[in-house]
Every structure is written in structure tokens, then in C-alpha cells.
CSV table of C-alpha atoms in Angstrom, one decimal:
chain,number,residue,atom,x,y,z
A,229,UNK,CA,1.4,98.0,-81.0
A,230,UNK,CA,-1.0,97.0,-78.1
A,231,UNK,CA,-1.5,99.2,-75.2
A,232,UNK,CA,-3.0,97.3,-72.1
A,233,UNK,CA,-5.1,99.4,-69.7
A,234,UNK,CA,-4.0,102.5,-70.7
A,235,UNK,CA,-5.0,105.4,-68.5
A,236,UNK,CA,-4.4,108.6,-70.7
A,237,UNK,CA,-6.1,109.0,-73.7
A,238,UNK,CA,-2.9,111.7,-74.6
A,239,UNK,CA,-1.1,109.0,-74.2
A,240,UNK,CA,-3.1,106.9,-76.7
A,241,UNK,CA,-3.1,109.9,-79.3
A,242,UNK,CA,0.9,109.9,-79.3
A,243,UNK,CA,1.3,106.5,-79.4
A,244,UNK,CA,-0.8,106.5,-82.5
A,245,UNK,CA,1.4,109.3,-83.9
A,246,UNK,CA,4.8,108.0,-83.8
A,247,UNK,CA,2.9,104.7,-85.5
A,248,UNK,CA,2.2,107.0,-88.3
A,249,UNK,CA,5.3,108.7,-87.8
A,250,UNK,CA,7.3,105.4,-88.1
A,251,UNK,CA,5.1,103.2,-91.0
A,252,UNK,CA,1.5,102.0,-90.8
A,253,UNK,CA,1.4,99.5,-88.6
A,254,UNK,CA,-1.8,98.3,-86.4
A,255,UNK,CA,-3.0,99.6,-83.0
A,256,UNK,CA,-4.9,97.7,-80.6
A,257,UNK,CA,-6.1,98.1,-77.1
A,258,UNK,CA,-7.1,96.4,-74.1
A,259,UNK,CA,-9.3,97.6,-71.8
A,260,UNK,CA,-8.3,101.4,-72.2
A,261,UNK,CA,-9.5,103.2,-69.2
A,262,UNK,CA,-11.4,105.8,-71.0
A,263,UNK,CA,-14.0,105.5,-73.9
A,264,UNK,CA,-13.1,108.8,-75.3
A,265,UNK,CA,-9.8,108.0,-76.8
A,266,UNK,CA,-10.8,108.0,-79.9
A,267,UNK,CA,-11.1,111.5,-79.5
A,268,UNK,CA,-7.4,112.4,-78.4
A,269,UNK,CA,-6.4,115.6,-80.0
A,270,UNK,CA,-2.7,114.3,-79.1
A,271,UNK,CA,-2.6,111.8,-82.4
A,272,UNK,CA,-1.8,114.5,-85.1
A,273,UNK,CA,-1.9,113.7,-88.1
A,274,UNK,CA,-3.2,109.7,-87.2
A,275,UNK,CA,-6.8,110.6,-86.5
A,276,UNK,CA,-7.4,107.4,-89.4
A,277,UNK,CA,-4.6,105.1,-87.0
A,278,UNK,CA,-7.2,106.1,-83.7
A,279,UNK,CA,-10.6,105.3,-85.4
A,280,UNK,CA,-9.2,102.2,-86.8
A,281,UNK,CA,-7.8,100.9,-83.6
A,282,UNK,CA,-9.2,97.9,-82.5
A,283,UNK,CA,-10.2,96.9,-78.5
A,284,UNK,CA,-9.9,93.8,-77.0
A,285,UNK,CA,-10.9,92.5,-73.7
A,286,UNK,CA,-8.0,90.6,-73.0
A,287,UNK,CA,-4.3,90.3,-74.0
A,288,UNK,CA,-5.0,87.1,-75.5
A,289,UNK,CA,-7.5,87.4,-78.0
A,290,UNK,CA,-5.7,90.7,-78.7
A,291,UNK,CA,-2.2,89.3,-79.7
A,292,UNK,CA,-3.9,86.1,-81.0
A,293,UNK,CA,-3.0,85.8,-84.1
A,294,UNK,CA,0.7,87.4,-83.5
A,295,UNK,CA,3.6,84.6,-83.6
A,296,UNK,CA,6.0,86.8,-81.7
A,297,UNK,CA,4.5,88.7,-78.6
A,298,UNK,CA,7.2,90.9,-76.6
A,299,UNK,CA,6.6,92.9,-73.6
A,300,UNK,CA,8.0,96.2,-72.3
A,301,UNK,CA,9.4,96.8,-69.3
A,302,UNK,CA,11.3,99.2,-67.4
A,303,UNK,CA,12.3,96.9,-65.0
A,304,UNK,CA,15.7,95.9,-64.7
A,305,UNK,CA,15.4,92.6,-62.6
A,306,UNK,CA,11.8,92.1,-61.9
A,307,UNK,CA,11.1,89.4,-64.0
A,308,UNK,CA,13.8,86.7,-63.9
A,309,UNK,CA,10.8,84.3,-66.1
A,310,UNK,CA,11.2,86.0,-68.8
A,311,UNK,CA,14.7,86.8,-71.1
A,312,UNK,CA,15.4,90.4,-70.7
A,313,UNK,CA,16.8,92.1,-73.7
A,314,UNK,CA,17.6,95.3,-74.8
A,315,UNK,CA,16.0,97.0,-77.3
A,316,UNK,CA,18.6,97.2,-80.0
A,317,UNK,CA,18.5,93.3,-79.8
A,318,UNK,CA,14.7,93.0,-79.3
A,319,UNK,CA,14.5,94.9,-83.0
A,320,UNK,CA,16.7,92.8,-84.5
A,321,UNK,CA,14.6,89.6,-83.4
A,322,UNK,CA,11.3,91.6,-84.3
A,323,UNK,CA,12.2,91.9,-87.8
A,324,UNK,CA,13.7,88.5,-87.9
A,325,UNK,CA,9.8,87.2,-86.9
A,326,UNK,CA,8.2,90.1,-89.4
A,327,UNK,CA,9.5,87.9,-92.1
A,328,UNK,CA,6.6,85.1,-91.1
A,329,UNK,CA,4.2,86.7,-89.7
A,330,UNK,CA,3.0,89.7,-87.5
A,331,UNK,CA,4.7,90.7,-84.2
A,332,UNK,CA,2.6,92.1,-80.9
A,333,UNK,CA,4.5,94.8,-79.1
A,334,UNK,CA,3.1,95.2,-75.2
A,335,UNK,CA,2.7,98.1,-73.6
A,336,UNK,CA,1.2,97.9,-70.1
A,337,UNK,CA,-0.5,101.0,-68.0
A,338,UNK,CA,1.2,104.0,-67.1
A,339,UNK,CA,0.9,103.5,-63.1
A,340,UNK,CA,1.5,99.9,-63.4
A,341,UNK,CA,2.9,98.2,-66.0
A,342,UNK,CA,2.2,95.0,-67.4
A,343,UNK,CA,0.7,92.8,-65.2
A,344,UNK,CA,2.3,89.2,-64.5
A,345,UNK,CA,-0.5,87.8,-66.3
A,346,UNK,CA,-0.2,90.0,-69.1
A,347,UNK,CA,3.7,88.9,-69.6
A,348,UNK,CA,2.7,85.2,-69.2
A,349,UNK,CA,2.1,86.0,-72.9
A,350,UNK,CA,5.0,87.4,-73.9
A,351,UNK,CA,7.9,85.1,-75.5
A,352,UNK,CA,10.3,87.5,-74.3
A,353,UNK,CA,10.4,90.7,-72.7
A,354,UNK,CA,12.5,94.0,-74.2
A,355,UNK,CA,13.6,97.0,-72.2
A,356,UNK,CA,14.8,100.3,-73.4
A,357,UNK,CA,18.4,101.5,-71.9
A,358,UNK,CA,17.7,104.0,-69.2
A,359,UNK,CA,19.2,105.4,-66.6
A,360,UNK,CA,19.4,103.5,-63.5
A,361,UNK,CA,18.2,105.8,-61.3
A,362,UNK,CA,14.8,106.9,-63.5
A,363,UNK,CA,14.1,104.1,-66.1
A,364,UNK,CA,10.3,104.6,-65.9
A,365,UNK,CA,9.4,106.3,-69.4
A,366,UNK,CA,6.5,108.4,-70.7
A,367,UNK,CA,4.2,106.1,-73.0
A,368,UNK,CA,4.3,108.0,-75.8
A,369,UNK,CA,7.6,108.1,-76.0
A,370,UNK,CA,8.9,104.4,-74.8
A,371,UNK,CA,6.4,103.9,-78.4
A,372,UNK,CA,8.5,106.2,-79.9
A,373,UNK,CA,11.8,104.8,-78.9
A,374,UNK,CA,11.0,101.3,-80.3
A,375,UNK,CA,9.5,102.3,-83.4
A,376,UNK,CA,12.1,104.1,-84.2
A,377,UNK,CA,15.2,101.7,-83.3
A,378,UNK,CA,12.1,98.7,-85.5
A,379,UNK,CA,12.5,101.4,-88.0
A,380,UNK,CA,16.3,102.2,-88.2
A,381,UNK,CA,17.3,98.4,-88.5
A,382,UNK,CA,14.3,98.0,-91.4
A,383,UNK,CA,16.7,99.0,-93.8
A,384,UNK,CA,19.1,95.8,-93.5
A,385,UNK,CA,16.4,92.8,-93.8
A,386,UNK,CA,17.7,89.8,-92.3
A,387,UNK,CA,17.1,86.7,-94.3
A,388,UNK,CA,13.9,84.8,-94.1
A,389,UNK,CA,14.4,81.4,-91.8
A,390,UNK,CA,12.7,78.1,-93.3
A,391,UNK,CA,10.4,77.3,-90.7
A,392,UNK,CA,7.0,79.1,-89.5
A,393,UNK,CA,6.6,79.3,-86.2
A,394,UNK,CA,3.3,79.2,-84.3
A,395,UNK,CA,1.3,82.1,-83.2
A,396,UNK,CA,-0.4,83.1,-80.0
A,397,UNK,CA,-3.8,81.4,-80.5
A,398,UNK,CA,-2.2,78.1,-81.2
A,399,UNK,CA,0.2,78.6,-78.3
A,400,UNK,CA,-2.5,79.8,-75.9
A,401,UNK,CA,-5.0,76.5,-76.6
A,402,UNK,CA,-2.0,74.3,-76.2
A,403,UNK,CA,-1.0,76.1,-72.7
A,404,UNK,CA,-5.1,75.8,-71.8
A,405,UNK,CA,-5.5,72.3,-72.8
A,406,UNK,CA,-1.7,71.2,-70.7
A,407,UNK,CA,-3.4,73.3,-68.0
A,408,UNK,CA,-6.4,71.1,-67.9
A,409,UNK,CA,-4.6,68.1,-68.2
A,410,UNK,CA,-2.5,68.8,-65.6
A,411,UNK,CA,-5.8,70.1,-63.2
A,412,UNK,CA,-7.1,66.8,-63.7
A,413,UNK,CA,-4.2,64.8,-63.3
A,414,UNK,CA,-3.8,66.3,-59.8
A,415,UNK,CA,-0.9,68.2,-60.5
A,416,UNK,CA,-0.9,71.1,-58.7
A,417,UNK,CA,-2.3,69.7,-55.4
A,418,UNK,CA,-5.0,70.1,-53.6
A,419,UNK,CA,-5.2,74.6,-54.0
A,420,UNK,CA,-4.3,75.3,-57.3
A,421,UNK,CA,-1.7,78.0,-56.4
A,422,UNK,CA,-2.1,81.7,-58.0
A,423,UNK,CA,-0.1,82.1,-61.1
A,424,UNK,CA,0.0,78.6,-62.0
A,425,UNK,CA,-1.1,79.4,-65.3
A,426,UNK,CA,1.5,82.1,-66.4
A,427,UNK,CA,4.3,80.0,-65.5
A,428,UNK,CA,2.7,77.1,-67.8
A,429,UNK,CA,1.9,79.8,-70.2
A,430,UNK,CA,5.5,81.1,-70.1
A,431,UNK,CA,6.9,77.8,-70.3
A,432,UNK,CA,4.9,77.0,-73.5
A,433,UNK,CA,6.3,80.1,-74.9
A,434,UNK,CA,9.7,79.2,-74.4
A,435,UNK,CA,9.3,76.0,-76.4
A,436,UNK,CA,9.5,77.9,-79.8
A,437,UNK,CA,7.2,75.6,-81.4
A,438,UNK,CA,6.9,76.0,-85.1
A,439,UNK,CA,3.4,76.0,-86.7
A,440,UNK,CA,3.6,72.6,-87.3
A,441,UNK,CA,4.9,71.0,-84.1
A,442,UNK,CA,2.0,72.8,-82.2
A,443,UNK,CA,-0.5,71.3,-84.4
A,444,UNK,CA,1.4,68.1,-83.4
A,445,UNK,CA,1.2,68.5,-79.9
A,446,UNK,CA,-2.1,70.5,-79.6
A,447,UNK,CA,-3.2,66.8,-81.2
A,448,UNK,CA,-1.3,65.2,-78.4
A,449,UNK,CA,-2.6,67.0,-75.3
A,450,UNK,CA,-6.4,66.8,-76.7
A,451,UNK,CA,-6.0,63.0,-77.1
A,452,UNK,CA,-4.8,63.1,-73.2
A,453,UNK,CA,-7.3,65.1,-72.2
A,454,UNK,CA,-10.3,63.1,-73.8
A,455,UNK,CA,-8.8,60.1,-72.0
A,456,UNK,CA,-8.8,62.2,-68.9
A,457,UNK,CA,-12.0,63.0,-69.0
A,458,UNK,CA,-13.7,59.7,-69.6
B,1045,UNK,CA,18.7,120.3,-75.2
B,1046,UNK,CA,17.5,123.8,-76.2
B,1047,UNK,CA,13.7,124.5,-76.3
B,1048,UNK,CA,12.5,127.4,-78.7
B,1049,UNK,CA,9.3,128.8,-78.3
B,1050,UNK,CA,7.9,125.6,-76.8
B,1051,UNK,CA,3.8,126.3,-76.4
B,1052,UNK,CA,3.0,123.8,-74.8
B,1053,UNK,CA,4.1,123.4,-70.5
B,1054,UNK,CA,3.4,119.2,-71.1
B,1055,UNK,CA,6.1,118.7,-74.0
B,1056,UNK,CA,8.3,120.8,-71.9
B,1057,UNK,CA,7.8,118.3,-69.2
B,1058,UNK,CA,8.5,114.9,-71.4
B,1059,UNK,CA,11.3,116.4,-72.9
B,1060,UNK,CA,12.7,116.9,-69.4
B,1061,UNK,CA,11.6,113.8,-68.3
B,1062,UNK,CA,13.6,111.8,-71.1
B,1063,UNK,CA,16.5,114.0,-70.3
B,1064,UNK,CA,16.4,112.0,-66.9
B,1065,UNK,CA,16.1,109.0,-68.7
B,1066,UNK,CA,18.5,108.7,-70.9
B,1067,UNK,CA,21.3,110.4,-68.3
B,1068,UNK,CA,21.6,114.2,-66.7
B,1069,UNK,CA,22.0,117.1,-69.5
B,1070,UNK,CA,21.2,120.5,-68.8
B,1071,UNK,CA,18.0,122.0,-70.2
B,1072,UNK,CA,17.6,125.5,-71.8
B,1073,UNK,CA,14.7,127.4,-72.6
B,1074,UNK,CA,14.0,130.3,-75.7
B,1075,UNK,CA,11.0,132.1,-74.6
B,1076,UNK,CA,8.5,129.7,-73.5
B,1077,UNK,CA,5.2,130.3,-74.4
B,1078,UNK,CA,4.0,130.0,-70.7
B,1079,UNK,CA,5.7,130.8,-67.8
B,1080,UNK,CA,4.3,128.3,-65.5
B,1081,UNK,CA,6.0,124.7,-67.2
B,1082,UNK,CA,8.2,124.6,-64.3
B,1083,UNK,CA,5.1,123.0,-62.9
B,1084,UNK,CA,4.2,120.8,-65.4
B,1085,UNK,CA,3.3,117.2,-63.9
B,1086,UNK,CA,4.0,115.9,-67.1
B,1087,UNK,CA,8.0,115.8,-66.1
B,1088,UNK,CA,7.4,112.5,-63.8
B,1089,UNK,CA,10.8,111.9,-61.4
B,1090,UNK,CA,12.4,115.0,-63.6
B,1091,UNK,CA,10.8,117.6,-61.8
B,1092,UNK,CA,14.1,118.9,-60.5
B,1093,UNK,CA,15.2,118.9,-64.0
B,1094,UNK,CA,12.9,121.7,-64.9
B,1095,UNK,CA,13.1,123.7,-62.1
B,1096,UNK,CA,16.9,123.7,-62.9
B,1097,UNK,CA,16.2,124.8,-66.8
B,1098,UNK,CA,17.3,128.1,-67.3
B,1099,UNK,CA,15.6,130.7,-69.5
B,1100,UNK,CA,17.1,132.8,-71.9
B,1101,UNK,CA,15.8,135.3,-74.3
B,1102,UNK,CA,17.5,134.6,-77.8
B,1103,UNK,CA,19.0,131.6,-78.9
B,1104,UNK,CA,22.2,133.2,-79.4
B,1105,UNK,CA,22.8,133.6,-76.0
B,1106,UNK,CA,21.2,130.1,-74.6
B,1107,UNK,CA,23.9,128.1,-77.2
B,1108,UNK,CA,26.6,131.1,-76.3
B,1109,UNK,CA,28.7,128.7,-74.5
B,1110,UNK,CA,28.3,125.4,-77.0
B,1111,UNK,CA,31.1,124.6,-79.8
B,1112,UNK,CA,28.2,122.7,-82.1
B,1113,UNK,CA,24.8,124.0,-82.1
B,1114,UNK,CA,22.6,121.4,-84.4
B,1115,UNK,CA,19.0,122.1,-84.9
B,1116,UNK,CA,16.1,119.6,-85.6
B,1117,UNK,CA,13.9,119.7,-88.3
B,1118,UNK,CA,10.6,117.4,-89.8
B,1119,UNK,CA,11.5,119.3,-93.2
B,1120,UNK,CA,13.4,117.0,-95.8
B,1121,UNK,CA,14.2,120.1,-98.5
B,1122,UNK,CA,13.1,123.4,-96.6
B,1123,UNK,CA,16.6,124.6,-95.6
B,1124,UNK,CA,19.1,123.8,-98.5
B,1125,UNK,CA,21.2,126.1,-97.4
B,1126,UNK,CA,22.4,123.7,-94.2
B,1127,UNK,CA,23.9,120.7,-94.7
B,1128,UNK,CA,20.8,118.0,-93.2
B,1129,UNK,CA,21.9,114.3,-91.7
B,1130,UNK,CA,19.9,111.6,-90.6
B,1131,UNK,CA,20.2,111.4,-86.9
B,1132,UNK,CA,21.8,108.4,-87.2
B,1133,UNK,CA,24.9,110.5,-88.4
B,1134,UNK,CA,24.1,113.6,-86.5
B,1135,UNK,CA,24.5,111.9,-83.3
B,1136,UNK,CA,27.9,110.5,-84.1
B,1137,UNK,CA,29.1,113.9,-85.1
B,1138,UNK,CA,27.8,115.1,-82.1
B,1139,UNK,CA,29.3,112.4,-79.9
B,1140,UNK,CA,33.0,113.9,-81.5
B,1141,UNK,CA,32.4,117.0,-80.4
B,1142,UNK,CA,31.3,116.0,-77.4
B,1143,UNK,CA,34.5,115.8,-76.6
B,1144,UNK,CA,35.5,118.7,-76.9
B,1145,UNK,CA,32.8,121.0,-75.4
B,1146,UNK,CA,29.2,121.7,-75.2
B,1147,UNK,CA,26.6,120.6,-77.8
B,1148,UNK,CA,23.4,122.2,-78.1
B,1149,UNK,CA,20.1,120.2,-79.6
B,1150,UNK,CA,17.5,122.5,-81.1
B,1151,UNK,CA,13.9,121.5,-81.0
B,1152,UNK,CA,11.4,124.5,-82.5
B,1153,UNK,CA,7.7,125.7,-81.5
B,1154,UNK,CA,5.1,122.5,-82.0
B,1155,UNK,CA,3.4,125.0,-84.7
B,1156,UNK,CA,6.3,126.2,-86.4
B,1157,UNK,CA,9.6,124.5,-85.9
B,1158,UNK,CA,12.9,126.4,-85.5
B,1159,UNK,CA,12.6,130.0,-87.5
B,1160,UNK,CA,15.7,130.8,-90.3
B,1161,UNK,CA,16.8,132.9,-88.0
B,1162,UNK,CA,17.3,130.0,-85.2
B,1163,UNK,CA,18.5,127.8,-87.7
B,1164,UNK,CA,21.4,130.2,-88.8
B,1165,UNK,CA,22.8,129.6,-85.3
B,1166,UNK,CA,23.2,125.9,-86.1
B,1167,UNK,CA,26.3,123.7,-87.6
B,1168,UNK,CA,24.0,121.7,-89.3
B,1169,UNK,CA,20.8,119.8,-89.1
B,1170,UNK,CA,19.5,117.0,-88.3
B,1171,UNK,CA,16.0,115.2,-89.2
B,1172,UNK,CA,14.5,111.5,-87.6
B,1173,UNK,CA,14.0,109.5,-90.4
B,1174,UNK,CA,10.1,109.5,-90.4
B,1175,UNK,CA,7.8,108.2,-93.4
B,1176,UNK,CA,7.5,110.9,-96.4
B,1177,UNK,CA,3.8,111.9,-95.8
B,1178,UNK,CA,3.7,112.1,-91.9
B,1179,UNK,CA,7.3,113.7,-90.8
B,1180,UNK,CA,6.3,116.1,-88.0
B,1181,UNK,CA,6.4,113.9,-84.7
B,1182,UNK,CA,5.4,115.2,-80.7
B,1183,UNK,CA,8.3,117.6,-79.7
B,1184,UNK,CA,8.4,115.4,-76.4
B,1185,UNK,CA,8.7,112.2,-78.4
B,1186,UNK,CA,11.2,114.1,-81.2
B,1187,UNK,CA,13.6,114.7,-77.9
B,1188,UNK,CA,13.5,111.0,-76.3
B,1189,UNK,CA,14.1,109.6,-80.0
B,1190,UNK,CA,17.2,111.8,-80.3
B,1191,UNK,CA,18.4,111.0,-76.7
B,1192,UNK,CA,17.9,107.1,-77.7
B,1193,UNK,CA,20.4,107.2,-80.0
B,1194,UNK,CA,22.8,109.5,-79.0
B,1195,UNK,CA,22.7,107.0,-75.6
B,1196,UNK,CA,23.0,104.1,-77.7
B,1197,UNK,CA,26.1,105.1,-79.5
B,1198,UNK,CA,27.6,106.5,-76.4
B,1199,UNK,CA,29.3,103.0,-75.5
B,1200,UNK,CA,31.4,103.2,-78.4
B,1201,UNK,CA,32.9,106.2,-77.7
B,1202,UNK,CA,35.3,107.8,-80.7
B,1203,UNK,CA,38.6,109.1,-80.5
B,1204,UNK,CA,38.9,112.9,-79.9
B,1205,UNK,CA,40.6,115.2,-82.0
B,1206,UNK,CA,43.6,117.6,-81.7
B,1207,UNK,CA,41.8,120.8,-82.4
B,1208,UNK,CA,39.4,122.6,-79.8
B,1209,UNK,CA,36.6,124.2,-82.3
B,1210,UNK,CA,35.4,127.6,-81.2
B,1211,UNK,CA,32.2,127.9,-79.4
B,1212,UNK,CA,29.1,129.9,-80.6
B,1213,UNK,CA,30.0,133.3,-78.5
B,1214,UNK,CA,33.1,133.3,-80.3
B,1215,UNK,CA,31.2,132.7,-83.5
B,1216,UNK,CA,28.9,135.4,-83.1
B,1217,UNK,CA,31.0,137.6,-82.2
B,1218,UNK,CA,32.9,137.2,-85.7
B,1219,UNK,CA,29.4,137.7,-87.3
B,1220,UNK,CA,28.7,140.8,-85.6
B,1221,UNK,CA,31.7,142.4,-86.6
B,1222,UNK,CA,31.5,141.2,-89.8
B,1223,UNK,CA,27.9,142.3,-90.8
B,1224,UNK,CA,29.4,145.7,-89.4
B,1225,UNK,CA,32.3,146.1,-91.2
B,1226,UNK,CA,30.5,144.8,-94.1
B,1227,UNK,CA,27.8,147.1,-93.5
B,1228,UNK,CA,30.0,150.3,-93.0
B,1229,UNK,CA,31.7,148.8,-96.3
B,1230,UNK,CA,28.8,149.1,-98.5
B,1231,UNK,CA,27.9,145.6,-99.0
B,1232,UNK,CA,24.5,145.2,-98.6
B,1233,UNK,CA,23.6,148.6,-100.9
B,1234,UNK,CA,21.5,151.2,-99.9
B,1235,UNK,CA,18.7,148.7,-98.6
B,1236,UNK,CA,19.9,146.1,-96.6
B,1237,UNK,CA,17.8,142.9,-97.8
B,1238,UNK,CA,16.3,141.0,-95.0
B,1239,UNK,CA,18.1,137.2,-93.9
B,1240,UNK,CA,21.4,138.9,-95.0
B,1241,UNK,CA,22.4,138.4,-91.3
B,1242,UNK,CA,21.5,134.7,-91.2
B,1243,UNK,CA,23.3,134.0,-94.0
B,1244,UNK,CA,26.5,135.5,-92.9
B,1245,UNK,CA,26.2,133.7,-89.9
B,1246,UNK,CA,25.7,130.5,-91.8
B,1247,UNK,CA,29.0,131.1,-94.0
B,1248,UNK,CA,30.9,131.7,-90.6
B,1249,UNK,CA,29.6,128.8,-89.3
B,1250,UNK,CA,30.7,126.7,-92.2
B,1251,UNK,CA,34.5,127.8,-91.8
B,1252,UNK,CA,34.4,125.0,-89.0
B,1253,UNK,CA,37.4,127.7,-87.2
B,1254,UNK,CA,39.2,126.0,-84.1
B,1255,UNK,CA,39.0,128.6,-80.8
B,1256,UNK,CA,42.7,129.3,-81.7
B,1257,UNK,CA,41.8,130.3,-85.4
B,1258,UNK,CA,38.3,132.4,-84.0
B,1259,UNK,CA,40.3,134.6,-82.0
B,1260,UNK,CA,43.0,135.5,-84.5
B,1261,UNK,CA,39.8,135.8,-87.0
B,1262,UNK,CA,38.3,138.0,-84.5
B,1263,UNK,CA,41.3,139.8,-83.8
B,1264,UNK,CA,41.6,140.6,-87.5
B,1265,UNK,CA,38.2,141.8,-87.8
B,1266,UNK,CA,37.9,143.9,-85.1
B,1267,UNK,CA,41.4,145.9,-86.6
B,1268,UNK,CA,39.7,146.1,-89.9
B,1269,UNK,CA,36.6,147.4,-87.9
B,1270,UNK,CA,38.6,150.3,-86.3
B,1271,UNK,CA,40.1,151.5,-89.6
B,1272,UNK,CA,36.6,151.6,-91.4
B,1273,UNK,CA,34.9,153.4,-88.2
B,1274,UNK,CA,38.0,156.4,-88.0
């Protein structure tokens, strides 16, 4: 579970719970708004889960060694980049990647969300069935909600697929080094326009690469970019 | 959703707000601990939600009107003497007899949960399926978990039954009478034990009578009543 910019340290504390609630799993944070979290009287009985938590600066280093990253979102139609899917079928795909390796599950600030940039590193986003009219949920609970639906599907394991699919830190230096490549090759004009970078990001993501094949092509762009440079 | 003893104004709030999430139920409250929740901020775009919520006194008269009262518990072998389901199977049940007529939810005091004399209001109960050695979850979280799923089987709606099951006013009526006839008929001894009362209102819970049955039931008593008081 990584909450991004998260504004109330209650908030924090009963995230925290329903992890413990739910099975040990690992909580990070980026950029919480206040330092006190640790402090949050609202994770009882997962004091341990808060003083172990780990904070990043960024979304990336934080989900960087995570091979599937999925974002939450109340939004319905916001983001047409990303596949939208409900949770029921997020959790199935979430254990499906648990199998191979460990799974980021984004959740941005109370006021605002994730951030654009912040989904650029998502593979796909998930969304909790609410109702139309008031789909914005407490944090606490939307953490709740997921674990809980990870949790009821954990009984039924789905078989283990043969290939291992790359994680975030593989996926983000291949999206850096085709961003660079394309910079230098004069690709996006004159004023690089804002959010260039997501929608490279995003379309990196969507590739699916296994571990191997990124190594492949990590080896590929690197190759282009020395001759670039010199 | 029924609140019992709530202490705390902010869980009253969540719980309200992910009664507007997950579609419009009416909210009931048992003697909350302080009278100004109807303020509490923490009920974001449900505020009219709580200042609908109606107050009651006893549980017996907040779930007067419902034909299944279930209550929630963290407990996995407290109450043997109700039958307990995984929420899973709870909220199917509930989703039958929502066909019917009113259910009422349960949720207890953060500190204590529901009493045994709450619980001997109840049908049966139901527990989240939460990891052995951290069960107890946030009562705000506990409600939006048990909304998820009862929203999530709501598409596949069941068929309904022939039979209309009594409601609880019915079904505390037939315990009051009766305790009394059983009390005027010597049953309980010269020193009524205490929790006798809760247990006869679990066994006339546990008949499962349809309205039409109650009222005969009732009928019946009441005549027997009348004989033993001239």
C-alpha cells in the first residue's frame, strides 16, 4: 500500500489498520504532509505496521521494485490513458501478479487525488463501485475496501503464468532513456510540451514487457542513445 | 445500518459517509455517546445523511420495524449461542430478505462491541473475515467493508420467496409475553437468573415465524396470558 501526499495522519493510522486487519503487507509513503504520523493513535493495534512504514520522496523510487503498480481513483471518466477497472477485476489481476512479484497499490491525497504524474506510473488504474452521485471515499476506508475484496479472492489462487514480467525500476529507466532519446532526436519540437513524460511513461507501461524483454530493449535504447550523444 | 453506543462523532461520520457511497439507506442511532455527531465533518457530501439519522433509545425499538436484524462482531467464538457467517454469506442472506422488508446492520461501541443483550435482538451474526490475531477493525471502515459487498452482490439479485417473515416488533412482542406467561408460570424459580430474557428472545428468533405465523403465535400467547393472569 502507498499513500501519496497524504494530509491526515488519522487517515495514515487506519490505513495501517485494515493492513493489519487484512494480512501483513508493507506501507509506504510519499511525501506525507505531516511528520507526526507515526504517532496516529487511529492505527490500533498496527503501531509495528506505522513505525515500520517506509517514506519516499517520489512515486517512483517508492513503487520501484513493484512489477504491477495500480492507482485508485474515484473517477469515473477522468482518465481515458489509463484502463479503468473495477475493483473485483483489479483483485483478481493483483493476485494473478502476486504470484511473481510484489504489487504497489496507489493511493493519492484526500483533497486531490493522484496527480497525473503520479498515474503515469500506474499500469492500470482500479476504481471502487460507488454511487454516481458521491463516489469520493474516505481513505481509510477506500484501503479497507480493497484489502478486503485482495483478501476475499486469496482463497482461490490463480495459477502461476510462465513468464516474469518487469518491475517499475526497469520500466522507469527504459521510459527515461526513450525520453532522452526522443529529446535529442527532436521529437517533441521546439517546447517540450507538459506531460510529455507521463504519456511516454504510460505508454511504456502498456507494453507489458516481461523481465527479460526490458533488459532487451533497455540494451537497445542505451545503444541509441550513446550514438545520439556522440 | 444501526449504530449502538457509537463514542466516537468521527466514525459516526464515515459510516454515514459510506452509506452515501455505496447507495441511500437510512441510518439509526442507539444512544450515541455524544450528542453533537450530527456535526461531524468527518461525513464529507453525507452530511444530510446524518442530520436525517434518527435516534432511538433501545435497540429494540430502532430494529422495531426490520424483518432481519443481523449484528456484527470481531469475535470468532464469543457468542456460540448465534449462528455466525462470514459476510460473504451474511450479505446474501441479507440480500433475500431484502426482499421482503427491512434489514437492520448492527455495528457495537468501538470499546465494546454489541452487548448480549443487543445481540439477542439479532437473526444471526456476521464477522469480516480478518487475520486471527488482529480481528477488531475501525467501526467506520467495518461499515464501508460490509456495504462493499452487499453492493457488489446486489447485481445478481435472487429470487424472492413466498413467505413474508415477521418483523422484530412482532418478534418482541411474542417474547414479552412469553417471558410473562413464563414468568407468572414459575419457570425461572424463585430468582430469576440474569440473560434469561436474551435467551428467550434468541429461541423466538430462531423459529424463523412468517408475519402470518407471528400473529397467530401472538394471538395464542396472549389467550394463554389472560388465563394465567385471572
Amino acid at each position: 500500500v502507498v499513500l501519496v501526499r497524504t494530509r491526515n495522519p488519522l487517515n495514515i493510522g487506519t490505513a495501517a489498520r485494515a493492513m493489519s486487519n487484512f494480512g501483513s503487507l508493507s506501507l509506504r509513503l510519499v511525501n506525507p504532509y505531516e511528520a507526526s504520523f507515526r504517532e496516529a493513535r487511529s492505527a490500533v493495534g498496527a503501531s509495528a505496521m506505522l513505525k515500520n512504514a517506509q517514506e519516499y520522496a517520489n512515486v517512483a523510487d517508492a513503487v520501484a521494485d513493484c512489477s504491477l503498480v495500480v492507482g485508485t481513483t474515484a473517477a469515473r471518466d477522468r482518465q481515458l490513458q489509463h484502463p479503468l477497472k473495477r475493483l473485483e477485476q483489479a483483485a483478481k489481476e493483483i493476485h494473478e501478479q502476486l504470484v511473481h512479484g510484489r504489487v504497489a497499490l496507489l493511493f493519492g491525497s484526500e483533497k486531490t487525488g493522484l496527480s497525473n504524474r503520479d498515474l503515469s506510473y500506474c499500469h492500470f488504474l482500479l476504481r471502487i463501485p460507488t454511487r454516481e452521485d458521491h463516489g469520493s471515499m474516505n481513505l481509510g476506508q477506500a484501503v479497507a475496501v480493497c484489502l478486503y475484496e485482495l483478501n476475499r479472492q486469496g482463497t482461490g489462487r490463480v495459477q502461476p503464468a510462465d513468464v516474469e514480467p518487469a518491475n517499475s525500476a526497469v520500466l522507469n529507466r527504459i521510459t527515461a532513456s526513450l525520453m532522452e532519446a526522443l529529446r535529442i532526436s527532436g521529437y517533441f519540437g521546439a517546447a517540450e510540451e507538459p506531460g510529455k513524460e507521463e504519456g511516454i511513461r504510460r505508454l511504456v507501461h502498456r507494453l507489458n514487457l516481461s523481465s527479460e524483454d526490458a533488459t532487451v530493449w533497455l540494451g537497445m535504447l542505451r545503444q541509441v542513445l550513446w550514438k545520439l550523444r556522440s
